[in-house]
Amino acid sequence: MPVTTRPAIRVAVVMEREANPNQWEAWRFRLIDVVPHEEAFGEAPRILRDDGKVRRTLYPNFTLELFRDEAEGYFLNLRTGTPVWFVMWRVDDEDPSRAWPETVSVSYNEAGRWLDAQERIDNVPLPADLAEWLQAYADEHYKPEPKKRRRPQSFLAPGQRS
C-alpha cells in the first residue's frame, strides 16, 4: 500500500501575557499571531519581549496538517470572508501566570469541537497566500451537498408537519 503524505506546514505561535490588566484579573493572555516557522526559532519557547508588565513569547514548531475529513471545516472557515487560524491554548493549573498554545488548526469544525469541550480558543487572520492554499485543498476535497427545496408546511397533512 502506498504511503500518502498530507499537505502540511510548520508554524510558530506568538502569545502575549499581561500582568494585572485590571482589578479582576491577575493575568490576561492573548494570541498575537501565527507565523511561518523558521529553523532559527529552535524548538523551545522564546521570550521576545518582557517589560515587567507585558511579555511576548514565541512558541515554535507546530505542524498543521490538512485532513480530508476536515475539508468541510476548511470550507466553512473560508466562507466567513475572513479566514483565520484557530489556536487552542491552556493555562497552567498550578501557576496561572503560565499559558501556552496547545495546537493550531484552520478547521471551523475542529475549533467548534474544542469550544464544546470548554477549551480556550482564539483566532487571528490567515494570510492570503495560505487562504489560497487552503481554498485549493477544500475545492479538491469538499463538495457541498445541494440544498433541497423544502415543501411548505401548508401543503402537508397536519400529521406530517414538523
Coordinates of N, CA, C and O in Angstrom, one line a residue:
M1 N 0.8 -1.2 0.0 CA 0.0 0.0 0.0 C 0.9 1.3 0.0 O 1.8 1.4 0.8
P2 N 0.6 2.2 -0.9 CA 1.5 3.4 -1.0 C 1.2 4.3 0.2 O 0.1 4.4 0.7
V3 N 2.3 4.9 0.6 CA 2.2 5.9 1.7 C 1.8 7.3 1.1 O 2.5 7.7 0.2
T4 N 0.8 7.8 1.6 CA 0.4 9.2 1.1 C 0.7 10.2 2.2 O 0.4 10.0 3.4
T5 N 1.2 11.3 1.8 CA 1.5 12.3 2.7 C 0.5 13.4 2.6 O 0.0 13.7 1.5
R6 N 0.1 14.0 3.7 CA -0.9 15.0 3.8 C -0.2 16.4 3.6 O 0.9 16.6 4.0
P7 N -0.9 17.3 3.0 CA -0.3 18.7 2.9 C -0.1 19.2 4.3 O -1.0 19.0 5.2
A8 N 1.0 19.8 4.6 CA 1.4 20.3 5.9 C 2.3 21.5 5.8 O 3.0 21.7 4.9
I9 N 2.2 22.3 6.8 CA 3.1 23.5 7.0 C 3.5 23.5 8.5 O 2.8 23.1 9.3
R10 N 4.6 24.2 8.7 CA 5.1 24.4 10.1 C 4.9 25.8 10.4 O 5.3 26.7 9.6
V11 N 4.4 26.1 11.6 CA 4.2 27.5 12.1 C 4.6 27.7 13.5 O 4.9 26.7 14.2
A12 N 4.7 28.9 13.9 CA 5.0 29.3 15.3 C 3.9 30.2 15.7 O 3.3 30.9 14.9
V13 N 3.6 30.2 17.0 CA 2.6 31.0 17.6 C 3.2 32.0 18.5 O 4.1 31.7 19.3
V14 N 2.7 33.3 18.4 CA 3.1 34.4 19.3 C 2.0 34.7 20.2 O 0.9 35.0 19.8
M15 N 2.2 34.6 21.5 CA 1.2 34.9 22.6 C 1.8 36.0 23.5 O 3.0 36.1 23.6
E16 N 0.8 36.7 24.1 CA 1.2 37.8 25.0 C 0.5 37.6 26.3 O -0.6 37.1 26.4
R17 N 1.3 37.9 27.4 CA 0.8 37.8 28.7 C 0.9 39.2 29.3 O 1.9 39.8 29.3
E18 N -0.2 39.6 29.9 CA -0.2 40.9 30.6 C -0.5 40.7 32.1 O -1.4 40.0 32.5
A19 N 0.3 41.3 32.9 CA 0.2 41.3 34.4 C -0.8 42.3 34.8 O -0.7 43.5 34.4
N20 N -1.7 41.9 35.7 CA -2.7 42.8 36.3 C -3.4 43.8 35.3 O -3.3 45.0 35.5
P21 N -4.0 43.2 34.3 CA -4.7 44.1 33.3 C -5.8 45.0 33.9 O -6.1 46.0 33.4
N22 N -6.4 44.5 35.0 CA -7.5 45.2 35.7 C -7.6 44.7 37.1 O -6.9 43.8 37.5
Q23 N -8.6 45.2 37.8 CA -8.7 44.8 39.3 C -9.2 43.4 39.4 O -9.1 42.8 40.5
W24 N -9.8 42.8 38.4 CA -10.4 41.5 38.5 C -9.5 40.4 38.0 O -9.8 39.2 38.3
E25 N -8.5 40.7 37.3 CA -7.6 39.7 36.7 C -6.2 39.9 37.1 O -5.6 41.0 37.1
A26 N -5.5 38.8 37.5 CA -4.1 38.8 37.7 C -3.3 38.7 36.4 O -2.2 39.3 36.3
W27 N -3.8 37.9 35.5 CA -3.1 37.7 34.2 C -4.1 37.7 33.1 O -5.2 37.2 33.2
R28 N -3.7 38.2 31.9 CA -4.5 38.1 30.7 C -3.6 37.6 29.6 O -2.5 38.1 29.4
F29 N -4.1 36.7 28.9 CA -3.4 36.1 27.8 C -4.1 36.4 26.5 O -5.3 36.4 26.4
R30 N -3.3 36.6 25.4 CA -3.8 37.0 24.1 C -3.0 36.4 23.0 O -1.7 36.4 23.1
L31 N -3.7 35.8 22.0 CA -3.0 35.4 20.8 C -2.6 36.6 20.0 O -3.5 37.4 19.7
I32 N -1.4 36.7 19.6 CA -0.9 37.8 18.8 C -0.8 37.5 17.3 O -1.3 38.2 16.4
D33 N -0.2 36.3 17.0 CA 0.0 36.0 15.6 C 0.4 34.5 15.4 O 0.8 33.9 16.4
V34 N 0.2 34.0 14.2 CA 0.7 32.7 13.8 C 1.6 33.0 12.6 O 1.1 33.7 11.6
V35 N 2.8 32.6 12.6 CA 3.8 33.0 11.6 C 4.4 31.7 11.1 O 4.4 30.7 11.8
P36 N 5.0 31.7 9.9 CA 5.7 30.5 9.4 C 6.9 30.2 10.3 O 7.6 31.1 10.8
H37 N 7.1 28.9 10.5 CA 8.2 28.5 11.4 C 9.5 28.7 10.6 O 9.6 28.5 9.4
E38 N 10.5 29.1 11.3 CA 11.9 29.2 10.8 C 12.8 28.4 11.7 O 12.6 28.4 12.9
E39 N 13.8 27.8 11.1 CA 14.7 26.9 11.8 C 15.4 27.7 12.9 O 15.7 27.2 14.0
A40 N 15.6 29.0 12.7 CA 16.3 29.9 13.7 C 15.5 30.0 14.9 O 16.1 30.4 16.0
F41 N 14.2 29.7 14.9 CA 13.4 29.8 16.1 C 13.7 28.7 17.1 O 13.5 28.9 18.3
G42 N 14.3 27.6 16.6 CA 14.6 26.5 17.5 C 13.4 25.7 17.9 O 12.4 25.7 17.2
E43 N 13.5 25.0 19.0 CA 12.4 24.1 19.4 C 11.7 24.6 20.6 O 10.6 24.1 20.9
A44 N 12.3 25.4 21.5 CA 11.8 25.8 22.8 C 11.2 27.2 22.7 O 11.6 28.0 21.8
P45 N 10.2 27.4 23.5 CA 9.6 28.8 23.6 C 10.7 29.8 23.8 O 11.7 29.6 24.5
R46 N 10.5 31.0 23.2 CA 11.5 32.1 23.3 C 10.7 33.4 23.7 O 9.8 33.8 23.0
I47 N 11.2 34.1 24.7 CA 10.6 35.3 25.1 C 11.2 36.4 24.1 O 12.4 36.6 24.0
L48 N 10.2 37.1 23.5 CA 10.6 38.1 22.5 C 10.7 39.5 23.2 O 11.5 40.3 22.8
R49 N 9.9 39.7 24.2 CA 9.9 41.0 24.9 C 9.2 40.8 26.3 O 8.3 40.1 26.4
D50 N 9.8 41.4 27.3 CA 9.3 41.4 28.6 C 9.6 42.7 29.3 O 10.8 42.9 29.7
D51 N 8.6 43.6 29.5 CA 8.9 44.8 30.2 C 8.4 44.8 31.7 O 8.3 45.9 32.3
G52 N 8.1 43.6 32.2 CA 7.6 43.5 33.5 C 6.1 43.5 33.6 O 5.5 43.0 34.5
K53 N 5.5 44.2 32.7 CA 4.0 44.2 32.6 C 3.5 43.3 31.5 O 2.5 42.6 31.7
V54 N 4.1 43.4 30.3 CA 3.7 42.6 29.1 C 4.9 41.8 28.7 O 6.0 42.3 28.5
R55 N 4.6 40.5 28.5 CA 5.6 39.5 27.9 C 5.0 38.9 26.7 O 3.9 38.4 26.6
R56 N 5.8 39.0 25.6 CA 5.5 38.3 24.3 C 6.4 37.1 24.2 O 7.6 37.2 24.3
T57 N 5.8 35.9 23.9 CA 6.6 34.7 23.7 C 6.3 34.0 22.4 O 5.1 34.0 22.0
L58 N 7.3 33.5 21.8 CA 7.2 32.8 20.5 C 7.2 31.3 20.9 O 8.2 30.8 21.5
Y59 N 6.2 30.6 20.4 CA 6.2 29.1 20.6 C 6.4 28.5 19.2 O 5.4 28.5 18.4
P60 N 7.5 27.9 19.0 CA 7.8 27.4 17.6 C 7.4 26.0 17.4 O 7.0 25.2 18.3
N61 N 7.4 25.6 16.1 CA 7.4 24.3 15.6 C 6.1 23.5 15.8 O 6.0 22.4 16.3
F62 N 5.0 24.1 15.4 CA 3.7 23.5 15.3 C 3.5 23.0 13.9 O 3.8 23.7 12.9
T63 N 3.1 21.8 13.7 CA 2.8 21.3 12.3 C 1.3 21.3 12.1 O 0.5 20.7 12.9
L64 N 0.9 21.9 11.1 CA -0.5 22.0 10.7 C -0.7 21.1 9.5 O -0.1 21.3 8.4
E65 N -1.4 20.0 9.6 CA -1.7 19.0 8.5 C -3.1 19.2 8.1 O -4.0 19.4 8.9
L66 N -3.4 19.0 6.8 CA -4.7 19.1 6.3 C -5.2 17.6 6.1 O -4.5 16.8 5.6
F67 N -6.5 17.4 6.6 CA -7.1 16.1 6.6 C -8.4 16.2 5.7 O -9.2 17.1 5.9
R68 N -8.6 15.1 4.9 CA -9.8 15.1 4.0 C -11.1 15.2 4.8 O -12.0 15.9 4.4
D69 N -11.1 14.5 6.0 CA -12.4 14.5 6.7 C -12.6 15.9 7.4 O -13.7 16.1 8.0
E70 N -11.7 16.8 7.4 CA -11.9 18.2 7.9 C -12.2 19.2 6.8 O -12.3 20.4 7.0
A71 N -12.3 18.7 5.5 CA -12.5 19.6 4.4 C -13.7 20.5 4.5 O -13.6 21.7 4.2
E72 N -14.8 20.0 5.1 CA -16.0 20.9 5.3 C -15.6 22.0 6.3 O -16.0 23.2 6.1
G73 N -14.8 21.7 7.4 CA -14.4 22.8 8.3 C -13.5 23.8 7.6 O -13.6 25.0 8.0
Y74 N -12.7 23.4 6.7 CA -11.8 24.4 6.0 C -12.7 25.3 5.1 O -12.6 26.5 5.1
F75 N -13.7 24.6 4.4 CA -14.6 25.3 3.6 C -15.4 26.4 4.4 O -15.5 27.5 4.0
L76 N -15.9 26.0 5.6 CA -16.6 26.9 6.4 C -15.8 28.1 6.9 O -16.2 29.2 6.9
N77 N -14.5 27.8 7.2 CA -13.6 28.9 7.6 C -13.4 29.9 6.5 O -13.5 31.1 6.6
L78 N -13.2 29.3 5.3 CA -13.0 30.2 4.1 C -14.3 31.0 3.8 O -14.2 32.1 3.3
R79 N -15.5 30.4 4.0 CA -16.7 31.1 3.7 C -17.0 32.3 4.6 O -17.9 33.1 4.2
T80 N -16.4 32.4 5.7 CA -16.6 33.5 6.6 C -16.3 34.9 6.0 O -16.7 35.9 6.5
G81 N -15.4 34.8 5.0 CA -15.0 36.1 4.3 C -13.6 36.5 4.9 O -12.9 37.3 4.3
T82 N -13.4 36.1 6.1 CA -12.1 36.5 6.8 C -11.6 35.2 7.4 O -11.8 34.9 8.6
P83 N -10.9 34.3 6.6 CA -10.4 33.0 7.2 C -9.4 33.3 8.3 O -8.6 34.3 8.2
V84 N -9.3 32.4 9.2 CA -8.5 32.6 10.4 C -7.7 31.3 10.8 O -8.1 30.2 10.4
W85 N -6.7 31.5 11.6 CA -6.0 30.4 12.3 C -6.8 30.3 13.6 O -7.2 31.3 14.2
F86 N -7.0 29.1 14.0 CA -7.6 28.8 15.3 C -6.5 28.2 16.2 O -5.8 27.3 15.8
V87 N -6.3 28.8 17.4 CA -5.3 28.3 18.3 C -5.9 27.9 19.6 O -6.6 28.8 20.2
M88 N -5.7 26.7 20.0 CA -6.2 26.2 21.3 C -5.1 26.4 22.3 O -4.0 25.9 22.0
W89 N -5.3 27.0 23.4 CA -4.3 27.2 24.4 C -4.8 26.9 25.8 O -6.0 26.9 26.0
R90 N -3.8 26.7 26.7 CA -4.2 26.3 28.0 C -3.4 27.1 29.1 O -2.3 27.6 28.8
V91 N -3.9 27.3 30.2 CA -3.3 27.9 31.4 C -2.9 26.8 32.4 O -3.6 25.9 32.6
D92 N -1.7 27.0 32.9 CA -1.2 26.0 33.9 C -2.0 26.1 35.2 O -2.2 27.2 35.8
D93 N -2.6 24.9 35.6 CA -3.4 24.9 36.8 C -2.6 25.3 38.1 O -3.2 25.8 39.0
E94 N -1.4 24.9 38.1 CA -0.5 25.2 39.3 C 0.0 26.6 39.3 O 0.2 27.2 40.4
D95 N 0.2 27.2 38.2 CA 0.8 28.5 38.1 C 0.0 29.3 37.0 O 0.4 29.3 35.8
P96 N -1.0 30.1 37.4 CA -1.8 30.8 36.5 C -1.1 31.9 35.7 O -1.7 32.5 34.8
S97 N 0.1 32.1 36.0 CA 0.9 33.1 35.2 C 1.5 32.5 33.9 O 2.1 33.2 33.1
R98 N 1.3 31.2 33.8 CA 1.8 30.5 32.6 C 0.7 30.0 31.7 O -0.2 29.4 32.2
A99 N 0.8 30.2 30.4 CA -0.1 29.7 29.4 C 0.7 29.4 28.2 O 1.8 29.9 28.0
W100 N 0.2 28.5 27.4 CA 0.9 28.1 26.2 C -0.1 27.6 25.1 O -1.1 27.1 25.5
P101 N 0.2 27.7 23.8 CA -0.6 27.2 22.8 C -0.4 25.7 22.8 O 0.7 25.1 22.9
E102 N -1.5 25.0 22.6 CA -1.5 23.5 22.5 C -1.5 23.0 21.1 O -0.8 22.1 20.8
T103 N -2.3 23.6 20.2 CA -2.4 23.2 18.8 C -3.0 24.3 18.0 O -3.6 25.2 18.5
V104 N -2.8 24.1 16.6 CA -3.2 25.1 15.7 C -4.1 24.4 14.6 O -3.7 23.3 14.2
S105 N -5.1 25.1 14.2 CA -6.0 24.5 13.1 C -6.5 25.6 12.2 O -6.4 26.8 12.6
V106 N -7.0 25.2 11.1 CA -7.7 26.1 10.2 C -9.1 25.6 9.9 O -9.8 26.0 9.0
S107 N -9.6 24.6 10.7 CA -10.9 24.0 10.5 C -11.9 24.6 11.5 O -11.7 24.5 12.7
Y108 N -12.9 25.2 10.9 CA -14.0 25.8 11.7 C -14.7 24.7 12.6 O -15.0 24.9 13.7
N109 N -14.9 23.5 12.0 CA -15.5 22.4 12.8 C -14.6 21.9 13.9 O -15.1 21.7 15.0
E110 N -13.3 21.8 13.7 CA -12.4 21.4 14.8 C -12.4 22.5 15.9 O -12.5 22.1 17.1
A111 N -12.4 23.7 15.6 CA -12.5 24.8 16.6 C -13.8 24.7 17.4 O -13.8 24.9 18.6
G112 N -14.9 24.4 16.7 CA -16.2 24.2 17.4 C -16.1 23.0 18.3 O -16.7 23.1 19.4
R113 N -15.5 21.9 18.0 CA -15.4 20.8 18.9 C -14.6 21.2 20.1 O -14.9 20.8 21.3
W114 N -13.5 22.0 19.9 CA -12.7 22.4 21.1 C -13.5 23.3 22.0 O -13.5 23.2 23.2
L115 N -14.3 24.2 21.4 CA -15.2 25.1 22.2 C -16.2 24.2 23.0 O -16.5 24.5 24.2
D116 N -16.8 23.2 22.3 CA -17.7 22.3 23.0 C -17.1 21.6 24.2 O -17.7 21.3 25.2
A117 N -15.8 21.4 24.1 CA -15.0 20.7 25.2 C -14.5 21.7 26.2 O -13.7 21.4 27.1
Q118 N -15.0 23.0 26.2 CA -14.6 24.1 27.1 C -13.2 24.5 27.0 O -12.6 24.9 28.0
E119 N -12.5 24.3 25.9 CA -11.1 24.7 25.7 C -11.1 26.2 25.4 O -12.1 26.8 25.0
R120 N -9.9 26.8 25.6 CA -9.7 28.2 25.2 C -9.3 28.3 23.8 O -8.3 27.7 23.4
I121 N -10.0 29.1 23.0 CA -9.7 29.2 21.6 C -9.6 30.7 21.2 O -10.5 31.5 21.6
D122 N -8.6 31.1 20.5 CA -8.5 32.4 19.9 C -8.2 32.3 18.5 O -7.8 31.2 18.0
N123 N -8.4 33.3 17.7 CA -8.1 33.3 16.3 C -7.4 34.6 15.8 O -7.6 35.6 16.5
V124 N -6.7 34.5 14.8 CA -6.1 35.6 14.1 C -6.2 35.4 12.6 O -6.3 34.2 12.2
P125 N -6.2 36.4 11.8 CA -6.4 36.3 10.4 C -5.4 35.4 9.7 O -4.2 35.4 10.1
L126 N -5.8 34.6 8.7 CA -5.0 33.8 7.9 C -4.5 34.6 6.7 O -5.3 35.2 6.1
P127 N -3.1 34.6 6.5 CA -2.6 35.4 5.3 C -3.2 34.9 4.0 O -3.6 33.7 3.9
A128 N -3.3 35.8 3.0 CA -4.0 35.5 1.8 C -3.3 34.3 1.0 O -4.1 33.5 0.5
D129 N -2.0 34.2 1.1 CA -1.4 33.0 0.4 C -1.8 31.7 1.0 O -2.0 30.7 0.3
L130 N -1.9 31.7 2.3 CA -2.3 30.4 2.9 C -3.8 30.2 2.8 O -4.2 29.0 2.7
A131 N -4.6 31.2 2.7 CA -6.0 31.1 2.4 C -6.2 30.5 1.0 O -7.1 29.6 0.8
E132 N -5.4 30.9 0.0 CA -5.4 30.3 -1.3 C -5.0 28.8 -1.3 O -5.6 28.0 -2.0
W133 N -4.0 28.5 -0.5 CA -3.6 27.1 -0.4 C -4.7 26.2 0.2 O -5.0 25.1 -0.2
L134 N -5.3 26.8 1.3 CA -6.4 26.1 1.9 C -7.6 26.0 1.0 O -8.3 24.9 0.9
Q135 N -7.9 27.0 0.2 CA -9.0 27.0 -0.8 C -8.8 25.9 -1.8 O -9.8 25.2 -2.2
A136 N -7.6 25.8 -2.3 CA -7.3 24.7 -3.3 C -7.6 23.4 -2.7 O -8.2 22.5 -3.4
Y137 N -7.2 23.1 -1.5 CA -7.4 21.8 -0.8 C -8.9 21.6 -0.6 O -9.4 20.5 -0.9
A138 N -9.6 22.6 -0.1 CA -11.1 22.5 0.1 C -11.8 22.2 -1.2 O -12.7 21.4 -1.3
D139 N -11.4 22.9 -2.3 CA -12.1 22.8 -3.6 C -11.9 21.3 -4.1 O -12.8 20.7 -4.7
E140 N -10.7 20.7 -3.8 CA -10.5 19.4 -4.3 C -11.2 18.3 -3.4 O -11.6 17.3 -4.0
H141 N -11.3 18.6 -2.1 CA -11.8 17.5 -1.2 C -13.2 17.7 -0.6 O -13.7 16.9 0.1
Y142 N -13.8 18.9 -0.9 CA -15.2 19.1 -0.3 C -16.1 19.6 -1.4 O -15.9 20.5 -2.1
K143 N -17.2 18.9 -1.5 CA -18.3 19.2 -2.4 C -19.6 19.4 -1.5 O -20.1 18.4 -1.0
P144 N -20.0 20.7 -1.4 CA -21.2 20.9 -0.6 C -22.4 20.2 -1.2 O -22.6 20.1 -2.4
E145 N -23.3 19.6 -0.3 CA -24.5 19.0 -0.8 C -25.4 20.0 -1.3 O -25.6 21.1 -0.7
P146 N -26.1 19.7 -2.5 CA -27.0 20.7 -3.0 C -28.2 20.9 -2.0 O -28.6 19.9 -1.3
K147 N -28.7 22.1 -1.9 CA -29.8 22.4 -1.0 C -31.1 21.8 -1.6 O -31.3 21.9 -2.8
K148 N -31.8 21.2 -0.7 CA -33.1 20.6 -1.1 C -34.2 21.5 -0.8 O -34.3 22.1 0.3
R149 N -35.1 21.7 -1.8 CA -36.2 22.6 -1.6 C -37.2 21.9 -0.6 O -37.5 20.8 -0.8
R150 N -37.5 22.6 0.4 CA -38.4 22.1 1.4 C -39.9 22.5 1.1 O -40.1 23.7 0.8
R151 N -40.7 21.5 1.1 CA -42.1 21.8 0.7 C -42.8 22.6 1.9 O -42.6 22.3 3.0
P152 N -43.5 23.7 1.5 CA -44.2 24.5 2.5 C -45.0 23.6 3.4 O -45.7 22.7 3.0
Q153 N -45.1 23.9 4.7 CA -45.8 23.2 5.7 C -47.3 23.1 5.4 O -48.0 22.2 5.7
S154 N -47.8 24.2 4.7 CA -49.3 24.3 4.4 C -49.7 23.2 3.4 O -50.9 22.9 3.3
F155 N -48.8 22.6 2.7 CA -49.1 21.6 1.7 C -49.1 20.2 2.3 O -49.4 19.3 1.6
L156 N -48.7 20.1 3.6 CA -48.6 18.8 4.2 C -49.8 18.6 5.1 O -50.4 19.6 5.6
A157 N -50.2 17.3 5.2 CA -51.3 17.0 6.1 C -50.9 17.3 7.6 O -49.7 17.3 7.9
P158 N -51.8 17.7 8.4 CA -51.4 18.1 9.8 C -50.6 17.1 10.5 O -49.7 17.5 11.2
G159 N -50.8 15.8 10.3 CA -50.0 14.8 11.0 C -48.5 14.7 10.4 O -47.7 14.1 11.1
Q160 N -48.3 15.3 9.3 CA -46.9 15.2 8.6 C -46.1 16.4 8.9 O -44.9 16.5 8.6
R161 N -46.7 17.4 9.5 CA -46.0 18.7 9.8 C -45.0 18.5 10.9 O -45.3 17.8 11.9
S162 N -43.9 19.2 10.8 CA -42.9 19.1 11.9 C -43.0 20.2 12.9 O -43.6 21.2 12.7

